[in-house]
Amino acid sequence: MKKFLIFLFLSIALTQSCGTEKKDSSKVVTPAKPSIKDIVASMTLDEKIGQMVQAERSKISVDEVKKYFIGSVFSSGGSTPGNTIEDWTKMCADFQKSATSTRLKIPILYGIDAVHGHNTINGAIIFPHNIGLGAANDPNLMKEIGKVTAQEMVLSGVNWNFAPCIAIGENSRWGRTYESYGQSQDLVSNLSIPYILGLQENGILACPKHYIGDGAPTWGSSKRYMLDQGNVEISMEDLKSKYLSPYKKAIDNGALSIMVSYNSINNIKCHENKEIITDILKNELKFSGIVASDYEGIHQIKAELFDDQVIKGVNAGIDMFMEPNDWKQFILSLKDAVSNSKVSQERIDDAVTRILTVKQKLGLLDDPFINNKFSAKSLASTENVKVAQKAVEESLVLLKNENNILPLKKSANIFVIGDAVDNIGIQCGGWTKTWTGGDDKDWMKGNTILDGIREITKNNNGKVYKENKDIDKCDVCILVLGEKPYSEGEGDCENLSIIGDLALPDNEININNAKNTKLPILTILVSGRPRIVNPYIDNWDGFVAAWLPGTEGSSVAKVIFGEVPFKGKLPCKWPSSMDQLPFNITNAKPLFDVGFGLK
Ligand code: BGC
């Protein structure tokens, strides 16, 4: 912005020197920096509307960022410029240079979903998904996770994380259950606040999401899925008392952006809901940061034309529009709406003021690459990996331990079975490399539960066997079951042909084989949510919920062999049958209640 700033400095200095008051000429006057108000006042409508646009990286060229004065570019799930850090830094720098070569030189925000680490870069640290962090319930650790995630993001040149998800995951049939820390507002706040601080104190803009009630729709009310993006029937009083507090606390603790949710409240999409966005979030809670739309969120607003969806979204109070594909049409529609007075100048100025203020608070107006100073030296440094290992260790919840099966003897001969015992893709779950993740063994760099078991037994004269012919040599069987990765409504359980419902994942054969070994069985479940274990649990001596541990799977072994104690507690109720769901309606007694976890 330098030229423009000099122009503004001079105008301000000139105005000052023309005053009637006599000035002391011996004093050096340092011209004040232009305020955001001054900058906004100097902007054309095109420049303002451009700031309100967030386009997808693959749908916009570097030159278009300059031509349309774009405010933000983002990567949708799995959209990457390449696999290496160099690919990322080059892409971000190119976009940033283009943005800052405009008249006003306003830098862009580059956003990604680093929801469990910088998950599209192979070699970055992938942390346990939030549900596991909810089980760990360690605020100090959350701050560290925020910091490490920020450091790896900065290394790649990005500055905005669409995280944390502060949903209350009430119904484990929801495909986003694992994005939620759990079922209590206090737990969600205790963990999300330090995470937000960890990000924002280390150069990354946080974005609590999805405002509001994202986990609460009625089953079957969604047009696209079953629960995700559906409708919540609720009084305003209940909505506030059940879901608002994590937003209030995030705002009070400095969160600078918030993403609106796809779902409807009483059949009105949140993206068009002025009461929710402007009256409650901006006026009542005094949120002065950026309200961002979700991916084509305004496309779900009831209206005949896209033009009307744009008008409704802007007038509801959204400031930045995630319009991956139709951003050019968005610009035309909004310009038209302003010239027809369907959207006021005042509303546009409010949006742009918020966007520029956030950019200023991040330091970007002084230096678009300011956050470089927070960068990690390399991906997955030894020190940072320790944070992920600790997160895995603390997240494990011991749900059953009979006949002294745990801790396992390090010198034992162990029979291992199950699709998830040696699979990094399953361990990481959705939002890993691609939007929905993948179940390839080597989906990402990292280590598996089996790697950990091997290492510990090898150092203690124990052995690991996988072939049925070796069962007689074994003392114990470890059965590791895992959900195939999914994300968002794709994981609403009836949508998944492979899952069907919350019955145990598709390892019937493995489950039976384990039973047929006649060995004591320790079952480890790798999943983004509780699954129904009732038909089988009596056959198991031990049962551990490992959630979706990420790339440091081998740390699971440290806990089952007793090198580190079990610490995790259930952040959500564990149903004994599908009929119990959702708990807020049935009030049924779960198999294991919130807070349960053996030592
Ligand atoms: C999700 C958001 C995400 C966005 C951008 C949407 O589908 O609902 O959580 O931040 O995509 O990837």
mmCIF file of N, CA and C in Angstrom, residues 297-412:
data_model
loop_
_atom_site.group_PDB
_atom_site.id
_atom_site.type_symbol
_atom_site.label_atom_id
_atom_site.label_comp_id
_atom_site.label_asym_id
_atom_site.label_seq_id
_atom_site.Cartn_x
_atom_site.Cartn_y
_atom_site.Cartn_z
ATOM 1 N N GLY A 297 -22.294 -21.336 0.317
ATOM 2 C CA GLY A 297 -23.371 -21.365 1.309
ATOM 3 C C GLY A 297 -24.594 -20.584 0.858
ATOM 4 N N ILE A 298 -24.366 -19.448 0.177
ATOM 5 C CA ILE A 298 -25.539 -18.644 -0.213
ATOM 6 C C ILE A 298 -26.341 -19.326 -1.327
ATOM 7 N N HIS A 299 -25.753 -20.324 -1.985
ATOM 8 C CA HIS A 299 -26.488 -21.017 -3.058
ATOM 9 C C HIS A 299 -27.670 -21.810 -2.507
ATOM 10 N N GLN A 300 -27.654 -22.052 -1.199
ATOM 11 C CA GLN A 300 -28.761 -22.824 -0.602
ATOM 12 C C GLN A 300 -29.895 -21.939 -0.103
ATOM 13 N N ILE A 301 -29.726 -20.628 -0.232
ATOM 14 C CA ILE A 301 -30.795 -19.713 0.201
ATOM 15 C C ILE A 301 -31.963 -19.834 -0.769
ATOM 16 N N LYS A 302 -33.181 -19.854 -0.214
ATOM 17 C CA LYS A 302 -34.362 -19.966 -1.083
ATOM 18 C C LYS A 302 -34.538 -18.672 -1.866
ATOM 19 N N ALA A 303 -34.363 -18.743 -3.160
ATOM 20 C CA ALA A 303 -34.559 -17.561 -4.023
ATOM 21 C C ALA A 303 -34.495 -18.052 -5.460
ATOM 22 N N GLU A 304 -35.164 -17.342 -6.353
ATOM 23 C CA GLU A 304 -35.159 -17.817 -7.732
ATOM 24 C C GLU A 304 -33.841 -17.570 -8.426
ATOM 25 N N LEU A 305 -33.266 -16.412 -8.141
ATOM 26 C CA LEU A 305 -32.052 -16.034 -8.866
ATOM 27 C C LEU A 305 -30.854 -15.942 -7.931
ATOM 28 N N PHE A 306 -29.692 -16.170 -8.518
ATOM 29 C CA PHE A 306 -28.456 -16.019 -7.752
ATOM 30 C C PHE A 306 -28.349 -14.582 -7.223
ATOM 31 N N ASP A 307 -28.785 -13.632 -8.056
ATOM 32 C CA ASP A 307 -28.773 -12.222 -7.635
ATOM 33 C C ASP A 307 -29.447 -12.046 -6.271
ATOM 34 N N ASP A 308 -30.595 -12.708 -6.126
ATOM 35 C CA ASP A 308 -31.343 -12.553 -4.868
ATOM 36 C C ASP A 308 -30.636 -13.255 -3.711
ATOM 37 N N GLN A 309 -29.989 -14.372 -4.022
ATOM 38 C CA GLN A 309 -29.238 -15.064 -2.962
ATOM 39 C C GLN A 309 -28.108 -14.160 -2.456
ATOM 40 N N VAL A 310 -27.469 -13.480 -3.400
ATOM 41 C CA VAL A 310 -26.381 -12.570 -3.022
ATOM 42 C C VAL A 310 -26.939 -11.460 -2.129
ATOM 43 N N ILE A 311 -28.050 -10.868 -2.554
ATOM 44 C CA ILE A 311 -28.635 -9.755 -1.783
ATOM 45 C C ILE A 311 -28.992 -10.228 -0.371
ATOM 46 N N LYS A 312 -29.643 -11.387 -0.310
ATOM 47 C CA LYS A 312 -30.059 -11.886 1.011
ATOM 48 C C LYS A 312 -28.845 -12.168 1.912
ATOM 49 N N GLY A 313 -27.816 -12.761 1.329
ATOM 50 C CA GLY A 313 -26.618 -13.086 2.119
ATOM 51 C C GLY A 313 -25.932 -11.826 2.640
ATOM 52 N N VAL A 314 -25.782 -10.846 1.752
ATOM 53 C CA VAL A 314 -25.086 -9.615 2.166
ATOM 54 C C VAL A 314 -25.934 -8.883 3.208
ATOM 55 N N ASN A 315 -27.223 -8.796 2.952
ATOM 56 C CA ASN A 315 -28.076 -8.051 3.891
ATOM 57 C C ASN A 315 -28.251 -8.774 5.227
ATOM 58 N N ALA A 316 -28.046 -10.097 5.219
ATOM 59 C CA ALA A 316 -28.096 -10.812 6.501
ATOM 60 C C ALA A 316 -26.888 -10.442 7.355
ATOM 61 N N GLY A 317 -25.792 -10.016 6.689
ATOM 62 C CA GLY A 317 -24.622 -9.582 7.447
ATOM 63 C C GLY A 317 -23.337 -10.329 7.121
ATOM 64 N N ILE A 318 -23.352 -11.165 6.079
ATOM 65 C CA ILE A 318 -22.097 -11.859 5.716
ATOM 66 C C ILE A 318 -21.154 -10.842 5.065
ATOM 67 N N ASP A 319 -19.860 -10.953 5.422
ATOM 68 C CA ASP A 319 -18.890 -9.977 4.926
ATOM 69 C C ASP A 319 -18.011 -10.533 3.801
ATOM 70 N N MET A 320 -17.636 -11.794 3.947
ATOM 71 C CA MET A 320 -16.714 -12.406 2.963
ATOM 72 C C MET A 320 -17.405 -13.636 2.382
ATOM 73 N N PHE A 321 -17.405 -13.761 1.069
ATOM 74 C CA PHE A 321 -18.189 -14.824 0.417
ATOM 75 C C PHE A 321 -17.305 -15.876 -0.221
ATOM 76 N N MET A 322 -17.406 -17.102 0.314
ATOM 77 C CA MET A 322 -16.654 -18.213 -0.256
ATOM 78 C C MET A 322 -17.395 -18.659 -1.516
ATOM 79 N N GLU A 323 -16.965 -18.106 -2.625
ATOM 80 C CA GLU A 323 -17.599 -18.383 -3.909
ATOM 81 C C GLU A 323 -16.545 -18.970 -4.833
ATOM 82 N N PRO A 324 -16.291 -20.280 -4.680
ATOM 83 C CA PRO A 324 -15.187 -20.884 -5.410
ATOM 84 C C PRO A 324 -15.318 -20.731 -6.921
ATOM 85 N N ASN A 325 -16.513 -20.961 -7.423
ATOM 86 C CA ASN A 325 -16.702 -20.996 -8.880
ATOM 87 C C ASN A 325 -17.319 -19.719 -9.438
ATOM 88 N N ASP A 326 -18.303 -19.183 -8.722
ATOM 89 C CA ASP A 326 -19.124 -18.108 -9.293
ATOM 90 C C ASP A 326 -18.749 -16.727 -8.791
ATOM 91 N N TRP A 327 -17.482 -16.570 -8.433
ATOM 92 C CA TRP A 327 -17.096 -15.291 -7.834
ATOM 93 C C TRP A 327 -17.263 -14.110 -8.794
ATOM 94 N N LYS A 328 -17.095 -14.361 -10.097
ATOM 95 C CA LYS A 328 -17.256 -13.236 -11.048
ATOM 96 C C LYS A 328 -18.720 -12.814 -11.093
ATOM 97 N N GLN A 329 -19.602 -13.794 -11.109
ATOM 98 C CA GLN A 329 -21.033 -13.484 -11.120
ATOM 99 C C GLN A 329 -21.426 -12.804 -9.802
ATOM 100 N N PHE A 330 -20.798 -13.242 -8.721
ATOM 101 C CA PHE A 330 -21.062 -12.607 -7.420
ATOM 102 C C PHE A 330 -20.754 -11.106 -7.501
ATOM 103 N N ILE A 331 -19.620 -10.798 -8.113
ATOM 104 C CA ILE A 331 -19.215 -9.381 -8.223
ATOM 105 C C ILE A 331 -20.269 -8.601 -9.027
ATOM 106 N N LEU A 332 -20.683 -9.172 -10.163
ATOM 107 C CA LEU A 332 -21.679 -8.490 -10.999
ATOM 108 C C LEU A 332 -22.988 -8.308 -10.239
ATOM 109 N N SER A 333 -23.428 -9.387 -9.581
ATOM 110 C CA SER A 333 -24.716 -9.331 -8.870
ATOM 111 C C SER A 333 -24.681 -8.288 -7.762
ATOM 112 N N LEU A 334 -23.570 -8.276 -7.019
ATOM 113 C CA LEU A 334 -23.522 -7.347 -5.883
ATOM 114 C C LEU A 334 -23.432 -5.893 -6.366
ATOM 115 N N LYS A 335 -22.702 -5.697 -7.452
ATOM 116 C CA LYS A 335 -22.578 -4.330 -7.998
ATOM 117 C C LYS A 335 -23.952 -3.819 -8.437
ATOM 118 N N ASP A 336 -24.644 -4.710 -9.087
ATOM 119 C CA ASP A 336 -25.985 -4.382 -9.552
ATOM 120 C C ASP A 336 -26.907 -4.062 -8.372
ATOM 121 N N ALA A 337 -26.788 -4.897 -7.332
ATOM 122 C CA ALA A 337 -27.653 -4.709 -6.153
ATOM 123 C C ALA A 337 -27.380 -3.365 -5.487
ATOM 124 N N VAL A 338 -26.109 -2.967 -5.470
ATOM 125 C CA VAL A 338 -25.795 -1.675 -4.843
ATOM 126 C C VAL A 338 -26.353 -0.543 -5.710
ATOM 127 N N SER A 339 -26.186 -0.664 -7.037
ATOM 128 C CA SER A 339 -26.697 0.441 -7.868
ATOM 129 C C SER A 339 -28.219 0.505 -7.862
ATOM 130 N N ASN A 340 -28.875 -0.618 -7.577
ATOM 131 C CA ASN A 340 -30.348 -0.588 -7.464
ATOM 132 C C ASN A 340 -30.818 -0.375 -6.027
ATOM 133 N N SER A 341 -29.897 -0.032 -5.168
ATOM 134 C CA SER A 341 -30.184 0.211 -3.743
ATOM 135 C C SER A 341 -30.799 -0.986 -3.027
ATOM 136 N N LYS A 342 -30.531 -2.187 -3.546
ATOM 137 C CA LYS A 342 -31.028 -3.368 -2.818
ATOM 138 C C LYS A 342 -30.044 -3.768 -1.714
ATOM 139 N N VAL A 343 -28.826 -3.298 -1.869
ATOM 140 C CA VAL A 343 -27.836 -3.427 -0.786
ATOM 141 C C VAL A 343 -27.290 -2.017 -0.563
ATOM 142 N N SER A 344 -27.191 -1.607 0.686
ATOM 143 C CA SER A 344 -26.764 -0.231 0.946
ATOM 144 C C SER A 344 -25.239 -0.098 0.940
ATOM 145 N N GLN A 345 -24.779 1.106 0.629
ATOM 146 C CA GLN A 345 -23.347 1.433 0.711
ATOM 147 C C GLN A 345 -22.839 1.163 2.117
ATOM 148 N N GLU A 346 -23.696 1.481 3.062
ATOM 149 C CA GLU A 346 -23.334 1.330 4.466
ATOM 150 C C GLU A 346 -22.984 -0.136 4.789
ATOM 151 N N ARG A 347 -23.793 -1.048 4.259
ATOM 152 C CA ARG A 347 -23.564 -2.488 4.492
ATOM 153 C C ARG A 347 -22.234 -2.905 3.859
ATOM 154 N N ILE A 348 -21.990 -2.413 2.639
ATOM 155 C CA ILE A 348 -20.727 -2.744 1.966
ATOM 156 C C ILE A 348 -19.561 -2.193 2.792
ATOM 157 N N ASP A 349 -19.711 -0.973 3.252
ATOM 158 C CA ASP A 349 -18.617 -0.359 4.023
ATOM 159 C C ASP A 349 -18.376 -1.116 5.334
ATOM 160 N N ASP A 350 -19.463 -1.595 5.932
ATOM 161 C CA ASP A 350 -19.305 -2.384 7.166
ATOM 162 C C ASP A 350 -18.476 -3.634 6.861
ATOM 163 N N ALA A 351 -18.835 -4.331 5.782
ATOM 164 C CA ALA A 351 -18.119 -5.572 5.435
ATOM 165 C C ALA A 351 -16.644 -5.282 5.176
ATOM 166 N N VAL A 352 -16.381 -4.250 4.366
ATOM 167 C CA VAL A 352 -14.995 -3.971 3.983
ATOM 168 C C VAL A 352 -14.188 -3.474 5.189
ATOM 169 N N THR A 353 -14.845 -2.683 6.039
ATOM 170 C CA THR A 353 -14.156 -2.204 7.244
ATOM 171 C C THR A 353 -13.710 -3.397 8.092
ATOM 172 N N ARG A 354 -14.598 -4.367 8.233
ATOM 173 C CA ARG A 354 -14.259 -5.553 9.023
ATOM 174 C C ARG A 354 -13.089 -6.320 8.395
ATOM 175 N N ILE A 355 -13.160 -6.492 7.089
ATOM 176 C CA ILE A 355 -12.108 -7.270 6.407
ATOM 177 C C ILE A 355 -10.752 -6.562 6.548
ATOM 178 N N LEU A 356 -10.757 -5.247 6.318
ATOM 179 C CA LEU A 356 -9.483 -4.520 6.416
ATOM 180 C C LEU A 356 -8.981 -4.451 7.854
ATOM 181 N N THR A 357 -9.926 -4.334 8.784
ATOM 182 C CA THR A 357 -9.494 -4.273 10.191
ATOM 183 C C THR A 357 -8.814 -5.574 10.593
ATOM 184 N N VAL A 358 -9.376 -6.685 10.151
ATOM 185 C CA VAL A 358 -8.745 -7.973 10.483
ATOM 186 C C VAL A 358 -7.365 -8.061 9.827
ATOM 187 N N LYS A 359 -7.273 -7.629 8.587
ATOM 188 C CA LYS A 359 -5.970 -7.664 7.910
ATOM 189 C C LYS A 359 -4.959 -6.782 8.658
ATOM 190 N N GLN A 360 -5.471 -5.652 9.148
ATOM 191 C CA GLN A 360 -4.592 -4.759 9.914
ATOM 192 C C GLN A 360 -4.153 -5.423 11.222
ATOM 193 N N LYS A 361 -5.128 -6.044 11.912
ATOM 194 C CA LYS A 361 -4.785 -6.682 13.194
ATOM 195 C C LYS A 361 -3.764 -7.796 13.014
ATOM 196 N N LEU A 362 -3.830 -8.469 11.868
ATOM 197 C CA LEU A 362 -2.845 -9.534 11.620
ATOM 198 C C LEU A 362 -1.487 -8.952 11.221
ATOM 199 N N GLY A 363 -1.455 -7.635 11.010
ATOM 200 C CA GLY A 363 -0.200 -6.981 10.620
ATOM 201 C C GLY A 363 0.022 -6.984 9.115
ATOM 202 N N LEU A 364 -0.935 -7.490 8.361
ATOM 203 C CA LEU A 364 -0.720 -7.652 6.922
ATOM 204 C C LEU A 364 -0.664 -6.321 6.171
ATOM 205 N N LEU A 365 -1.325 -5.288 6.727
ATOM 206 C CA LEU A 365 -1.307 -4.015 6.006
ATOM 207 C C LEU A 365 0.083 -3.380 6.041
ATOM 208 N N ASP A 366 0.839 -3.707 7.075
ATOM 209 C CA ASP A 366 2.215 -3.185 7.139
ATOM 210 C C ASP A 366 3.163 -4.068 6.338
ATOM 211 N N ASP A 367 2.915 -5.367 6.417
ATOM 212 C CA ASP A 367 3.790 -6.308 5.704
ATOM 213 C C ASP A 367 2.961 -7.551 5.373
ATOM 214 N N PRO A 368 2.664 -7.754 4.087
ATOM 215 C CA PRO A 368 1.806 -8.893 3.709
ATOM 216 C C PRO A 368 2.395 -10.244 4.098
ATOM 217 N N PHE A 369 3.714 -10.261 4.340
ATOM 218 C CA PHE A 369 4.353 -11.535 4.697
ATOM 219 C C PHE A 369 4.757 -11.549 6.176
ATOM 220 N N ILE A 370 4.072 -10.711 6.944
ATOM 221 C CA ILE A 370 4.437 -10.531 8.355
ATOM 222 C C ILE A 370 4.482 -11.851 9.115
ATOM 223 N N ASN A 371 3.562 -12.759 8.780
ATOM 224 C CA ASN A 371 3.486 -13.973 9.597
ATOM 225 C C ASN A 371 4.658 -14.926 9.352
ATOM 226 N N ASN A 372 5.495 -14.613 8.341
ATOM 227 C CA ASN A 372 6.678 -15.459 8.103
ATOM 228 C C ASN A 372 7.519 -15.652 9.357
ATOM 229 N N LYS A 373 7.469 -14.666 10.238
ATOM 230 C CA LYS A 373 8.330 -14.776 11.432
ATOM 231 C C LYS A 373 7.883 -15.909 12.359
ATOM 232 N N PHE A 374 6.673 -16.424 12.135
ATOM 233 C CA PHE A 374 6.198 -17.518 12.994
ATOM 234 C C PHE A 374 6.439 -18.902 12.380
ATOM 235 N N SER A 375 7.101 -18.924 11.253
ATOM 236 C CA SER A 375 7.212 -20.171 10.504
ATOM 237 C C SER A 375 8.029 -21.258 11.227
ATOM 238 N N ALA A 376 7.584 -22.507 11.043
ATOM 239 C CA ALA A 376 8.431 -23.627 11.481
ATOM 240 C C ALA A 376 9.627 -23.664 10.537
ATOM 241 N N LYS A 377 10.746 -24.245 11.006
ATOM 242 C CA LYS A 377 11.918 -24.327 10.118
ATOM 243 C C LYS A 377 11.680 -25.387 9.060
ATOM 244 N N SER A 378 10.999 -26.447 9.473
ATOM 245 C CA SER A 378 10.690 -27.507 8.519
ATOM 246 C C SER A 378 9.405 -28.163 8.987
ATOM 247 N N LEU A 379 8.825 -28.968 8.123
ATOM 248 C CA LEU A 379 7.640 -29.709 8.537
ATOM 249 C C LEU A 379 8.037 -30.765 9.551
ATOM 250 N N ALA A 380 7.117 -31.089 10.434
ATOM 251 C CA ALA A 380 7.291 -32.209 11.357
ATOM 252 C C ALA A 380 8.637 -32.209 12.084
ATOM 253 N N SER A 381 8.993 -31.082 12.706
ATOM 254 C CA SER A 381 10.235 -31.051 13.488
ATOM 255 C C SER A 381 10.068 -31.986 14.692
ATOM 256 N N THR A 382 11.166 -32.475 15.211
ATOM 257 C CA THR A 382 11.104 -33.432 16.316
ATOM 258 C C THR A 382 10.285 -32.880 17.467
ATOM 259 N N GLU A 383 10.515 -31.615 17.766
ATOM 260 C CA GLU A 383 9.817 -30.986 18.887
ATOM 261 C C GLU A 383 8.304 -30.951 18.634
ATOM 262 N N ASN A 384 7.931 -30.599 17.399
ATOM 263 C CA ASN A 384 6.502 -30.498 17.083
ATOM 264 C C ASN A 384 5.816 -31.867 17.024
ATOM 265 N N VAL A 385 6.545 -32.856 16.565
ATOM 266 C CA VAL A 385 5.968 -34.207 16.505
ATOM 267 C C VAL A 385 5.617 -34.693 17.918
ATOM 268 N N LYS A 386 6.421 -34.271 18.890
ATOM 269 C CA LYS A 386 6.142 -34.679 20.280
ATOM 270 C C LYS A 386 4.770 -34.190 20.733
ATOM 271 N N VAL A 387 4.356 -33.028 20.225
ATOM 272 C CA VAL A 387 3.045 -32.484 20.591
ATOM 273 C C VAL A 387 1.946 -33.432 20.058
ATOM 274 N N ALA A 388 2.141 -33.895 18.838
ATOM 275 C CA ALA A 388 1.148 -34.809 18.251
ATOM 276 C C ALA A 388 1.136 -36.139 18.996
ATOM 277 N N GLN A 389 2.313 -36.615 19.390
ATOM 278 C CA GLN A 389 2.381 -37.897 20.117
ATOM 279 C C GLN A 389 1.650 -37.790 21.454
ATOM 280 N N LYS A 390 1.864 -36.665 22.112
ATOM 281 C CA LYS A 390 1.201 -36.455 23.399
ATOM 282 C C LYS A 390 -0.318 -36.431 23.196
ATOM 283 N N ALA A 391 -0.741 -35.790 22.118
ATOM 284 C CA ALA A 391 -2.180 -35.699 21.841
ATOM 285 C C ALA A 391 -2.771 -37.099 21.648
ATOM 286 N N VAL A 392 -2.054 -37.958 20.941
ATOM 287 C CA VAL A 392 -2.556 -39.325 20.725
ATOM 288 C C VAL A 392 -2.628 -40.057 22.071
ATOM 289 N N GLU A 393 -1.560 -39.966 22.836
ATOM 290 C CA GLU A 393 -1.520 -40.682 24.123
ATOM 291 C C GLU A 393 -2.678 -40.255 25.031
ATOM 292 N N GLU A 394 -2.908 -38.943 25.077
ATOM 293 C CA GLU A 394 -3.931 -38.438 26.013
ATOM 294 C C GLU A 394 -5.347 -38.686 25.523
ATOM 295 N N SER A 395 -5.500 -38.937 24.223
ATOM 296 C CA SER A 395 -6.859 -39.041 23.679
ATOM 297 C C SER A 395 -7.477 -40.435 23.857
ATOM 298 N N LEU A 396 -6.652 -41.447 24.110
ATOM 299 C CA LEU A 396 -7.187 -42.818 24.176
ATOM 300 C C LEU A 396 -8.096 -43.006 25.390
ATOM 301 N N VAL A 397 -9.257 -43.604 25.161
ATOM 302 C CA VAL A 397 -10.183 -43.847 26.274
ATOM 303 C C VAL A 397 -10.303 -45.354 26.487
ATOM 304 N N LEU A 398 -10.001 -45.770 27.715
ATOM 305 C CA LEU A 398 -10.095 -47.187 28.062
ATOM 306 C C LEU A 398 -11.526 -47.475 28.531
ATOM 307 N N LEU A 399 -12.231 -48.283 27.759
ATOM 308 C CA LEU A 399 -13.648 -48.529 28.053
ATOM 309 C C LEU A 399 -13.885 -49.876 28.730
ATOM 310 N N LYS A 400 -12.974 -50.802 28.568
ATOM 311 C CA LYS A 400 -13.120 -52.088 29.259
ATOM 312 C C LYS A 400 -11.730 -52.666 29.514
ATOM 313 N N ASN A 401 -11.536 -53.217 30.704
ATOM 314 C CA ASN A 401 -10.250 -53.860 31.008
ATOM 315 C C ASN A 401 -10.502 -54.973 32.018
ATOM 316 N N GLU A 402 -10.686 -56.190 31.513
ATOM 317 C CA GLU A 402 -10.950 -57.317 32.410
ATOM 318 C C GLU A 402 -9.856 -58.352 32.295
ATOM 319 N N ASN A 403 -9.785 -59.202 33.286
ATOM 320 C CA ASN A 403 -8.796 -60.293 33.332
ATOM 321 C C ASN A 403 -7.369 -59.769 33.163
ATOM 322 N N ASN A 404 -7.185 -58.549 33.629
ATOM 323 C CA ASN A 404 -5.843 -57.926 33.578
ATOM 324 C C ASN A 404 -5.212 -57.933 32.200
ATOM 325 N N ILE A 405 -6.032 -57.752 31.179
ATOM 326 C CA ILE A 405 -5.419 -57.772 29.839
ATOM 327 C C ILE A 405 -4.474 -56.580 29.647
ATOM 328 N N LEU A 406 -4.813 -55.459 30.295
ATOM 329 C CA LEU A 406 -3.957 -54.277 30.169
ATOM 330 C C LEU A 406 -3.300 -53.974 31.507
ATOM 331 N N PRO A 407 -2.118 -53.409 31.505
ATOM 332 C CA PRO A 407 -1.261 -53.182 30.339
ATOM 333 C C PRO A 407 -0.740 -54.490 29.753
ATOM 334 N N LEU A 408 -0.556 -54.483 28.441
ATOM 335 C CA LEU A 408 -0.034 -55.686 27.789
ATOM 336 C C LEU A 408 1.414 -55.904 28.207
ATOM 337 N N LYS A 409 1.799 -57.190 28.216
ATOM 338 C CA LYS A 409 3.211 -57.482 28.538
ATOM 339 C C LYS A 409 4.056 -57.199 27.303
ATOM 340 N N LYS A 410 5.131 -56.467 27.514
ATOM 341 C CA LYS A 410 5.961 -56.091 26.363
ATOM 342 C C LYS A 410 6.664 -57.291 25.739
ATOM 343 N N SER A 411 6.777 -58.359 26.548
ATOM 344 C CA SER A 411 7.462 -59.541 26.020
ATOM 345 C C SER A 411 6.482 -60.528 25.404
ATOM 346 N N ALA A 412 5.219 -60.118 25.297
ATOM 347 C CA ALA A 412 4.192 -61.065 24.814
ATOM 348 C C ALA A 412 4.354 -61.355 23.333
#
